[in-house]
């Protein structure tokens, strides 16, 4: 029996992943440093919340135009520009950290929020072009693994770096990681856009090459910034998947807001240790998710049904983590939640990447806006709810919404698969029958191989 050969990942993409991991490390280091710095500048918890909301809001707005901008300028240009802009913001913040100004802080926060969204949309939508459609799941797994390691290292080293050189050193380190990331994209020059914008199934796995020239640029092929910004033309099932992702972000905000409260109650002597244990276990889980998918399902494609199951499992595990478990059980629940979180991200991103090249930028931009909007609204709603309700009730309610959404999407995928099978049975003589799998994914076929499915 002939065994299928696993798609290879080129060294060029692995080097790009390494640079992405470095910039992600800087981001997680910056999350702690910038939060503490913000408190020194504004002097209140309400001010910290307002600055955080501004960062999220700028990311949400950026998501609305990210697809059009990426189409007009090219993905590689957007990636480099986003890194350079964020590096400049960090340098200015580092220089002004000794005499902080509120205007400088707010400007940096806006650049960081928008820059992160632009870079993420460009990178995720470019993966099928760089590595090929068949290898995109493995590539997404590498990106999730890299970010998981960066999370642990960023959170773990923040206190030491701030103690060594203050906020200026932390911001400078973050700025340097953005410079390295931009330099890596410029030096490696991965091919991030197809020349005609009609498909990427024949792109070489090496993924190298120059950006399209003036005669075949994505902007000219698809009308530049005139590309659609709304939801028109997106299949209903795929739109439901994006909405569930936004609902999941809304639910996840609850445990982010509630965790410091639980840490203070469960471990009043050292709440920081409690939070470190939780997030370290979660990060290890996201790291293991790639290994789990790779070993259990190899290169099998994934779709809406697998995403719904993973989202539901993640919601259950996060709720379990807030039921007053002893520390070992808490760590196990956080680990399981991390595994489910990592698996759903790989599955979700791989599913969006199966869309045609001309639609992919718009889908990832819409997804970024949905996730950021969900998380922003959730942060506000969760903070208000925790003022009058128990932590477990709030977390369970928020994640219950995600669980209900996941169940609804799962049932819809089953119904569509059954309907597709019936249509295939009724027209056996058709030369191009609609299979159950194609019916489930609304025909977003991008190559000769099957679409992602559970």
Short mmCIF file of C-alpha atoms in Angstrom, two decimals:
data_model
loop_
_atom_site.label_atom_id
_atom_site.label_comp_id
_atom_site.label_asym_id
_atom_site.label_seq_id
_atom_site.Cartn_x
_atom_site.Cartn_y
_atom_site.Cartn_z
CA UNK A 1 0.00 0.00 0.00
CA UNK A 2 1.41 3.36 -0.99
CA UNK A 3 1.69 5.84 1.83
CA UNK A 4 0.85 9.48 1.17
CA UNK A 5 3.85 11.76 1.43
CA UNK A 6 3.52 14.49 4.00
CA UNK A 7 3.80 18.00 2.55
CA UNK A 8 7.15 19.57 3.33
CA UNK A 9 7.76 22.95 4.92
CA UNK A 10 10.66 24.87 3.41
CA UNK A 11 13.49 26.28 5.51
CA UNK A 12 12.50 29.73 4.32
CA UNK A 13 9.10 29.49 5.99
CA UNK A 14 10.65 28.02 9.14
CA UNK A 15 12.97 31.01 9.31
CA UNK A 16 9.93 33.28 8.92
CA UNK A 17 8.24 31.42 11.78
CA UNK A 18 11.32 32.00 13.95
CA UNK A 19 11.18 35.74 13.31
CA UNK A 20 7.44 35.70 14.03
CA UNK A 21 8.13 33.93 17.34
CA UNK A 22 10.63 36.64 18.25
CA UNK A 23 8.18 39.46 17.56
CA UNK A 24 5.46 37.55 19.45
CA UNK A 25 7.83 37.29 22.40
CA UNK A 26 8.22 41.05 22.30
CA UNK A 27 4.45 41.47 22.22
CA UNK A 28 3.86 39.35 25.31
CA UNK A 29 6.71 41.07 27.12
CA UNK A 30 5.12 44.35 26.14
CA UNK A 31 1.68 43.34 27.44
CA UNK A 32 2.99 43.32 30.99
CA UNK A 33 5.37 46.26 30.62
CA UNK A 34 2.82 48.48 28.88
CA UNK A 35 0.10 47.66 31.44
CA UNK A 36 2.34 48.66 34.34
CA UNK A 37 3.59 51.72 32.48
CA UNK A 38 0.03 52.77 31.68
CA UNK A 39 -0.89 52.58 35.35
CA UNK A 40 1.99 54.92 36.19
CA UNK A 41 0.84 57.39 33.54
CA UNK A 42 -2.93 57.39 34.14
CA UNK A 43 -2.92 56.39 37.82
CA UNK A 44 -6.16 54.38 37.88
CA UNK A 45 -7.61 51.02 36.94
CA UNK A 46 -10.26 52.80 34.88
CA UNK A 47 -7.52 54.50 32.89
CA UNK A 48 -5.84 51.16 32.22
CA UNK A 49 -9.12 49.80 30.96
CA UNK A 50 -9.65 52.80 28.71
CA UNK A 51 -6.18 52.48 27.18
CA UNK A 52 -6.69 48.75 26.65
CA UNK A 53 -10.05 49.44 25.02
CA UNK A 54 -8.40 51.98 22.70
CA UNK A 55 -5.84 49.38 21.62
CA UNK A 56 -8.54 46.82 20.92
CA UNK A 57 -10.74 49.36 19.14
CA UNK A 58 -7.91 50.41 16.83
CA UNK A 59 -7.33 46.74 16.02
CA UNK A 60 -11.00 46.26 15.25
CA UNK A 61 -11.08 49.25 12.88
CA UNK A 62 -7.89 48.04 11.23
CA UNK A 63 -9.52 44.69 10.58
CA UNK A 64 -12.27 46.39 8.58
CA UNK A 65 -9.77 47.80 6.08
CA UNK A 66 -6.99 45.21 6.39
CA UNK A 67 -8.33 43.06 3.57
CA UNK A 68 -8.58 45.96 1.13
CA UNK A 69 -5.21 47.41 2.14
CA UNK A 70 -3.48 44.03 1.85
CA UNK A 71 -5.03 43.51 -1.58
CA UNK A 72 -3.91 46.94 -2.76
CA UNK A 73 -0.35 46.94 -1.43
CA UNK A 74 0.52 43.25 -1.29
CA UNK A 75 0.88 41.14 1.82
CA UNK A 76 4.64 41.38 2.15
CA UNK A 77 4.53 45.18 2.01
CA UNK A 78 1.86 45.28 4.71
CA UNK A 79 3.84 42.92 6.95
CA UNK A 80 6.99 45.01 6.70
CA UNK A 81 5.11 48.29 7.12
CA UNK A 82 3.28 47.03 10.21
CA UNK A 83 6.53 45.88 11.81
CA UNK A 84 8.34 49.14 11.03
CA UNK A 85 5.47 51.26 12.39
CA UNK A 86 5.32 49.27 15.62
CA UNK A 87 9.11 49.39 16.01
CA UNK A 88 9.05 53.17 15.64
CA UNK A 89 6.26 53.46 18.22
CA UNK A 90 8.26 51.37 20.70
CA UNK A 91 11.42 53.41 20.15
CA UNK A 92 9.55 56.67 20.79
CA UNK A 93 7.94 55.17 23.88
CA UNK A 94 11.30 53.95 25.17
CA UNK A 95 12.88 57.37 24.68
CA UNK A 96 9.97 59.13 26.38
CA UNK A 97 9.49 56.64 29.21
CA UNK A 98 11.38 58.75 31.75
CA UNK A 99 9.03 61.69 31.24
CA UNK A 100 5.89 59.99 29.93
CA UNK A 101 3.24 61.92 28.06
CA UNK A 102 -0.31 60.67 27.74
CA UNK A 103 -0.49 61.63 24.06
CA UNK A 104 2.60 59.58 23.25
CA UNK A 105 1.20 56.58 25.11
CA UNK A 106 -2.15 56.77 23.32
CA UNK A 107 -0.48 57.14 19.92
CA UNK A 108 1.73 54.11 20.56
CA UNK A 109 -1.27 52.06 21.68
CA UNK A 110 -3.18 52.86 18.49
CA UNK A 111 -0.20 51.91 16.32
CA UNK A 112 0.30 48.65 18.23
CA UNK A 113 -3.35 47.66 17.96
CA UNK A 114 -3.65 48.42 14.25
CA UNK A 115 -0.18 47.13 13.38
CA UNK A 116 -0.76 43.77 15.01
CA UNK A 117 -4.02 43.32 13.08
CA UNK A 118 -2.49 44.30 9.73
CA UNK A 119 0.47 41.94 10.21
CA UNK A 120 -1.70 39.02 11.34
CA UNK A 121 -4.15 39.36 8.45
CA UNK A 122 -1.32 39.56 5.90
CA UNK A 123 0.61 36.62 7.34
CA UNK A 124 -2.34 34.26 7.79
CA UNK A 125 -3.76 34.93 4.35
CA UNK A 126 -0.30 34.46 2.79
CA UNK A 127 0.41 31.02 4.28
CA UNK A 128 -1.22 28.99 1.44
CA UNK A 129 0.82 30.96 -1.10
CA UNK A 130 4.08 30.49 0.78
CA UNK A 131 3.81 26.77 1.59
CA UNK A 132 1.01 25.56 -0.69
CA UNK A 133 -2.53 24.53 0.20
CA UNK A 134 -1.58 20.97 1.16
CA UNK A 135 0.92 22.10 3.81
CA UNK A 136 -1.07 24.95 5.32
CA UNK A 137 -2.27 22.98 8.36
CA UNK A 138 1.29 22.07 9.33
CA UNK A 139 2.37 25.66 8.74
CA UNK A 140 -0.41 26.97 10.99
CA UNK A 141 0.64 24.48 13.64
CA UNK A 142 4.19 25.82 13.53
CA UNK A 143 2.90 29.38 13.95
CA UNK A 144 0.73 28.38 16.94
CA UNK A 145 3.65 26.50 18.49
CA UNK A 146 5.96 29.48 18.01
CA UNK A 147 3.48 31.82 19.65
CA UNK A 148 2.99 29.42 22.57
CA UNK A 149 6.72 29.37 23.30
CA UNK A 150 6.82 33.16 22.93
CA UNK A 151 3.97 33.48 25.42
CA UNK A 152 5.80 31.55 28.13
CA UNK A 153 9.12 33.35 27.53
CA UNK A 154 7.53 36.79 27.25
CA UNK A 155 5.52 36.51 30.45
CA UNK A 156 8.38 34.77 32.24
CA UNK A 157 11.06 37.34 31.41
CA UNK A 158 9.03 40.54 31.75
CA UNK A 159 9.69 41.06 35.46
CA UNK A 160 13.43 40.46 35.09
CA UNK A 161 13.82 42.81 32.12
CA UNK A 162 11.82 45.59 33.78
CA UNK A 163 13.85 45.18 36.97
CA UNK A 164 17.10 45.30 34.97
CA UNK A 165 16.48 48.33 32.80
CA UNK A 166 13.02 49.67 33.54
CA UNK A 167 10.28 50.27 31.00
CA UNK A 168 12.73 51.80 28.55
CA UNK A 169 14.60 48.49 28.19
CA UNK A 170 11.36 46.51 27.84
CA UNK A 171 10.09 48.82 25.10
CA UNK A 172 13.48 48.81 23.37
CA UNK A 173 13.56 45.00 23.36
CA UNK A 174 10.06 44.92 21.90
CA UNK A 175 11.08 47.45 19.24
CA UNK A 176 14.13 45.38 18.35
CA UNK A 177 11.98 42.27 17.83
CA UNK A 178 9.84 44.18 15.34
CA UNK A 179 12.98 45.29 13.48
CA UNK A 180 14.22 41.69 13.27
CA UNK A 181 10.83 40.53 12.03
CA UNK A 182 10.72 43.20 9.30
CA UNK A 183 14.30 42.43 8.29
CA UNK A 184 13.52 38.72 8.05
CA UNK A 185 10.61 39.37 5.68
CA UNK A 186 12.79 41.65 3.54
CA UNK A 187 15.72 39.21 3.43
CA UNK A 188 13.72 36.01 2.98
CA UNK A 189 11.38 37.66 0.46
CA UNK A 190 8.67 34.99 0.67
CA UNK A 191 6.19 35.00 -2.16
CA UNK A 192 3.01 36.14 -0.42
CA UNK A 193 0.76 36.99 -3.40
CA UNK A 194 -0.17 35.11 -6.54
CA UNK A 195 0.42 36.93 -9.78
CA UNK A 196 -3.15 36.83 -11.06
CA UNK A 197 -5.03 36.59 -7.78
CA UNK A 198 -7.16 33.69 -9.04
CA UNK A 199 -5.70 30.84 -7.06
CA UNK A 200 -2.64 29.46 -5.33
CA UNK A 201 -2.88 25.74 -5.79
CA UNK A 202 0.13 25.64 -8.09
CA UNK A 203 2.41 27.83 -6.01
CA UNK A 204 5.70 26.16 -5.23
CA UNK A 205 6.27 25.05 -1.66
CA UNK A 206 9.42 27.10 -1.51
CA UNK A 207 7.18 30.14 -1.84
CA UNK A 208 9.93 32.48 -3.00
CA UNK A 209 9.81 35.21 -5.57
CA UNK A 210 9.22 38.86 -6.08
CA UNK A 211 5.95 40.65 -5.55
CA UNK A 212 3.73 40.97 -8.62
CA UNK A 213 4.84 43.68 -10.97
CA UNK A 214 2.83 46.67 -12.06
CA UNK A 215 1.07 44.76 -14.83
CA UNK A 216 -0.18 41.95 -12.55
CA UNK A 217 -0.38 43.52 -9.13
CA UNK A 218 -3.22 42.52 -6.84
CA UNK A 219 -4.39 46.12 -6.77
CA UNK A 220 -4.90 46.23 -10.53
CA UNK A 221 -6.37 42.77 -10.75
CA UNK A 222 -8.99 43.34 -8.07
CA UNK A 223 -9.62 47.04 -8.02
CA UNK A 224 -7.32 48.06 -5.17
CA UNK A 225 -9.13 49.58 -2.20
CA UNK A 226 -12.39 49.17 -4.01
CA UNK A 227 -12.56 45.51 -2.92
CA UNK A 228 -15.66 44.66 -0.93
CA UNK A 229 -15.45 45.41 2.79
CA UNK A 230 -18.76 43.87 3.85
CA UNK A 231 -20.06 40.34 4.20
CA UNK A 232 -21.68 40.05 0.78
CA UNK A 233 -20.81 36.87 -1.08
CA UNK A 234 -19.52 34.99 1.97
CA UNK A 235 -21.18 31.55 2.27
CA UNK A 236 -23.57 31.37 5.21
CA UNK A 237 -21.76 28.48 6.89
CA UNK A 238 -18.41 30.21 6.66
CA UNK A 239 -19.93 33.42 7.98
CA UNK A 240 -21.35 31.44 10.88
CA UNK A 241 -17.88 30.11 11.60
CA UNK A 242 -16.48 33.65 11.77
CA UNK A 243 -19.33 34.75 14.03
CA UNK A 244 -18.65 31.81 16.34
CA UNK A 245 -15.00 32.87 16.48
CA UNK A 246 -16.13 36.34 17.56
CA UNK A 247 -18.46 34.79 20.15
CA UNK A 248 -15.57 32.72 21.46
CA UNK A 249 -13.49 35.88 21.83
CA UNK A 250 -16.40 37.44 23.72
CA UNK A 251 -16.51 34.42 26.04
CA UNK A 252 -12.73 34.36 26.53
CA UNK A 253 -12.78 37.92 27.83
CA UNK A 254 -14.64 36.69 30.93
CA UNK A 255 -11.84 34.47 32.21
CA UNK A 256 -9.26 37.12 31.39
CA UNK A 257 -11.11 39.61 33.60
CA UNK A 258 -12.02 37.07 36.29
CA UNK A 259 -8.65 35.38 36.70
CA UNK A 260 -6.99 38.17 38.76
CA UNK A 261 -10.01 38.12 41.10
CA UNK A 262 -9.81 34.36 41.56
CA UNK A 263 -6.05 34.55 42.04
CA UNK A 264 -6.48 37.08 44.85
CA UNK A 265 -9.09 34.89 46.55
CA UNK A 266 -7.44 31.51 46.11
CA UNK A 267 -3.84 32.61 46.69
CA UNK A 268 -3.85 35.93 48.58
CA UNK A 269 -0.18 35.58 49.53
CA UNK A 270 1.03 35.19 45.96
CA UNK A 271 -1.67 35.81 43.33
CA UNK A 272 0.98 36.30 40.65
CA UNK A 273 2.14 32.70 41.09
CA UNK A 274 -1.44 31.48 40.71
CA UNK A 275 -1.87 33.38 37.46
CA UNK A 276 1.52 32.23 36.18
CA UNK A 277 0.59 28.60 36.78
CA UNK A 278 -2.69 29.04 34.94
CA UNK A 279 -1.29 30.79 31.88
CA UNK A 280 1.81 28.60 31.71
CA UNK A 281 -0.39 25.48 31.67
CA UNK A 282 -2.58 27.06 29.00
CA UNK A 283 0.44 27.98 26.87
CA UNK A 284 1.86 24.45 27.17
CA UNK A 285 -1.52 23.15 26.04
CA UNK A 286 -1.50 25.32 22.94
CA UNK A 287 2.02 24.06 22.23
CA UNK A 288 0.86 20.45 22.50
CA UNK A 289 -2.14 21.07 20.24
CA UNK A 290 -0.03 21.04 17.09
CA UNK A 291 1.65 17.81 18.13
CA UNK A 292 -1.74 16.26 18.91
CA UNK A 293 -3.25 17.16 15.54
CA UNK A 294 -0.12 16.08 13.71
CA UNK A 295 0.05 12.68 15.36
CA UNK A 296 -3.62 11.78 15.55
CA UNK A 297 -4.85 13.17 12.26
CA UNK A 298 -1.68 13.78 10.28
CA UNK A 299 -2.43 16.12 7.38
CA UNK A 300 -6.19 15.54 7.33
CA UNK A 301 -8.11 18.70 6.49
CA UNK A 302 -10.40 20.28 8.99
CA UNK A 303 -13.55 22.34 8.69
CA UNK A 304 -16.51 23.87 10.45
CA UNK A 305 -17.52 20.72 12.29
CA UNK A 306 -14.11 20.21 13.90
CA UNK A 307 -13.97 23.90 14.78
CA UNK A 308 -17.37 23.72 16.49
CA UNK A 309 -16.35 20.67 18.52
CA UNK A 310 -13.08 22.30 19.61
CA UNK A 311 -14.78 25.55 20.58
CA UNK A 312 -17.32 23.69 22.68
CA UNK A 313 -14.62 21.66 24.43
CA UNK A 314 -12.60 24.80 25.13
CA UNK A 315 -15.64 26.49 26.71
CA UNK A 316 -16.26 23.51 29.00
CA UNK A 317 -12.63 23.32 30.16
CA UNK A 318 -12.42 27.04 30.90
CA UNK A 319 -15.57 26.87 33.01
CA UNK A 320 -14.17 23.86 34.89
CA UNK A 321 -11.06 25.87 35.72
CA UNK A 322 -13.18 28.34 37.71
CA UNK A 323 -15.09 25.80 39.82
CA UNK A 324 -12.69 25.98 42.76
CA UNK A 325 -10.52 23.02 41.80
CA UNK A 326 -7.33 22.21 43.71
CA UNK A 327 -4.17 23.47 42.02
CA UNK A 328 -3.22 20.21 40.23
CA UNK A 329 -6.74 19.87 38.80
CA UNK A 330 -6.77 23.57 37.90
CA UNK A 331 -3.54 23.16 35.96
CA UNK A 332 -4.99 20.11 34.19
CA UNK A 333 -8.11 22.07 33.21
CA UNK A 334 -6.03 25.00 31.95
CA UNK A 335 -3.83 22.57 30.01
CA UNK A 336 -6.88 20.96 28.39
CA UNK A 337 -8.31 24.39 27.57
CA UNK A 338 -5.01 25.32 25.95
CA UNK A 339 -5.01 22.16 23.84
CA UNK A 340 -8.56 22.87 22.68
CA UNK A 341 -7.69 26.54 22.07
CA UNK A 342 -4.66 25.68 19.96
CA UNK A 343 -6.52 23.03 17.96
CA UNK A 344 -9.42 25.36 17.19
CA UNK A 345 -7.06 28.10 16.03
CA UNK A 346 -5.22 25.76 13.66
CA UNK A 347 -8.50 24.38 12.33
CA UNK A 348 -10.12 27.81 12.00
CA UNK A 349 -7.21 29.50 10.24
CA UNK A 350 -6.77 26.51 7.91
CA UNK A 351 -10.45 26.69 7.02
CA UNK A 352 -10.30 30.38 6.10
CA UNK A 353 -7.16 29.73 4.08
CA UNK A 354 -9.11 27.26 1.93
CA UNK A 355 -11.06 30.19 0.49
CA UNK A 356 -10.12 31.47 -2.97
CA UNK A 357 -7.17 33.82 -3.13
CA UNK A 358 -9.29 36.82 -4.14
CA UNK A 359 -11.46 36.44 -1.01
CA UNK A 360 -8.90 35.46 1.58
CA UNK A 361 -7.72 38.94 2.58
CA UNK A 362 -11.28 40.08 3.15
CA UNK A 363 -12.12 37.00 5.24
CA UNK A 364 -9.15 37.43 7.54
CA UNK A 365 -9.84 41.15 7.90
CA UNK A 366 -13.46 40.43 8.80
CA UNK A 367 -12.32 37.73 11.21
CA UNK A 368 -9.89 40.08 12.94
CA UNK A 369 -12.65 42.65 13.41
CA UNK A 370 -15.08 40.03 14.74
CA UNK A 371 -12.55 38.67 17.24
CA UNK A 372 -11.42 42.08 18.44
CA UNK A 373 -14.97 43.43 18.71
CA UNK A 374 -16.06 40.34 20.62
CA UNK A 375 -13.19 40.57 23.05
CA UNK A 376 -13.65 44.32 23.57
CA UNK A 377 -17.37 44.03 24.27
CA UNK A 378 -16.74 41.03 26.46
CA UNK A 379 -14.18 42.86 28.57
CA UNK A 380 -16.67 45.65 29.26
CA UNK A 381 -19.59 43.32 29.91
CA UNK A 382 -17.60 40.92 32.08
CA UNK A 383 -16.16 43.72 34.21
CA UNK A 384 -19.66 45.08 34.80
CA UNK A 385 -21.12 41.63 35.53
CA UNK A 386 -18.42 40.77 38.05
CA UNK A 387 -19.45 43.76 40.13
CA UNK A 388 -22.70 42.03 41.09
CA UNK A 389 -22.40 38.32 40.30
CA UNK A 390 -20.08 35.46 41.36
CA UNK A 391 -17.08 34.68 39.20
CA UNK A 392 -18.27 31.19 38.27
CA UNK A 393 -21.69 32.48 37.20
CA UNK A 394 -20.15 35.11 34.92
CA UNK A 395 -17.58 32.78 33.35
CA UNK A 396 -20.17 30.02 32.89
CA UNK A 397 -22.65 32.41 31.27
CA UNK A 398 -20.13 33.85 28.85
CA UNK A 399 -18.66 30.50 27.86
CA UNK A 400 -22.15 29.04 27.79
CA UNK A 401 -22.92 31.42 24.94
CA UNK A 402 -19.90 30.08 23.04
CA UNK A 403 -20.96 26.51 23.80
CA UNK A 404 -24.46 27.15 22.46
CA UNK A 405 -23.03 28.75 19.32
CA UNK A 406 -20.69 25.79 18.83
CA UNK A 407 -23.57 23.34 19.21
CA UNK A 408 -25.66 25.27 16.70
CA UNK A 409 -22.84 25.32 14.13
CA UNK A 410 -22.18 21.62 14.67
CA UNK A 411 -25.84 20.73 14.08
CA UNK A 412 -25.96 22.88 10.94
CA UNK A 413 -22.87 21.12 9.52
CA UNK A 414 -24.45 17.74 10.19
CA UNK A 415 -27.68 18.81 8.50
CA UNK A 416 -25.83 20.16 5.45
CA UNK A 417 -23.70 17.03 5.19
CA UNK A 418 -26.82 14.87 5.30
CA UNK A 419 -28.51 17.08 2.71
CA UNK A 420 -25.47 16.91 0.44
CA UNK A 421 -25.44 13.11 0.68
CA UNK A 422 -29.13 12.96 -0.28
CA UNK A 423 -28.58 15.19 -3.32
CA UNK A 424 -25.70 12.98 -4.42
CA UNK A 425 -27.84 9.86 -4.08
CA UNK A 426 -30.71 11.37 -6.08
CA UNK A 427 -28.52 12.25 -9.07
CA UNK A 428 -26.17 9.28 -9.55
CA UNK A 429 -25.86 9.93 -13.26
CA UNK A 430 -24.62 13.48 -12.91
CA UNK A 431 -21.18 14.15 -14.28
CA UNK A 432 -20.38 16.53 -11.43
CA UNK A 433 -22.46 15.57 -8.41
CA UNK A 434 -22.52 17.75 -5.33
CA UNK A 435 -20.94 15.70 -2.58
CA UNK A 436 -21.77 16.05 1.06
CA UNK A 437 -18.42 17.63 1.72
CA UNK A 438 -18.80 20.21 -0.99
CA UNK A 439 -22.29 20.97 0.19
CA UNK A 440 -20.92 21.54 3.67
CA UNK A 441 -18.28 24.01 2.57
CA UNK A 442 -20.30 25.86 -0.03
CA UNK A 443 -17.96 25.06 -2.88
CA UNK A 444 -15.02 27.24 -1.86
CA UNK A 445 -12.74 24.86 -3.68
CA UNK A 446 -9.28 26.24 -4.36
CA UNK A 447 -7.50 23.29 -5.86
CA UNK A 448 -7.78 19.70 -6.92
CA UNK A 449 -7.75 18.35 -3.38
CA UNK A 450 -10.70 18.17 -0.99
CA UNK A 451 -11.73 21.12 1.11
CA UNK A 452 -11.13 21.15 4.88
CA UNK A 453 -13.70 19.11 6.68
CA UNK A 454 -14.02 17.48 10.06
#
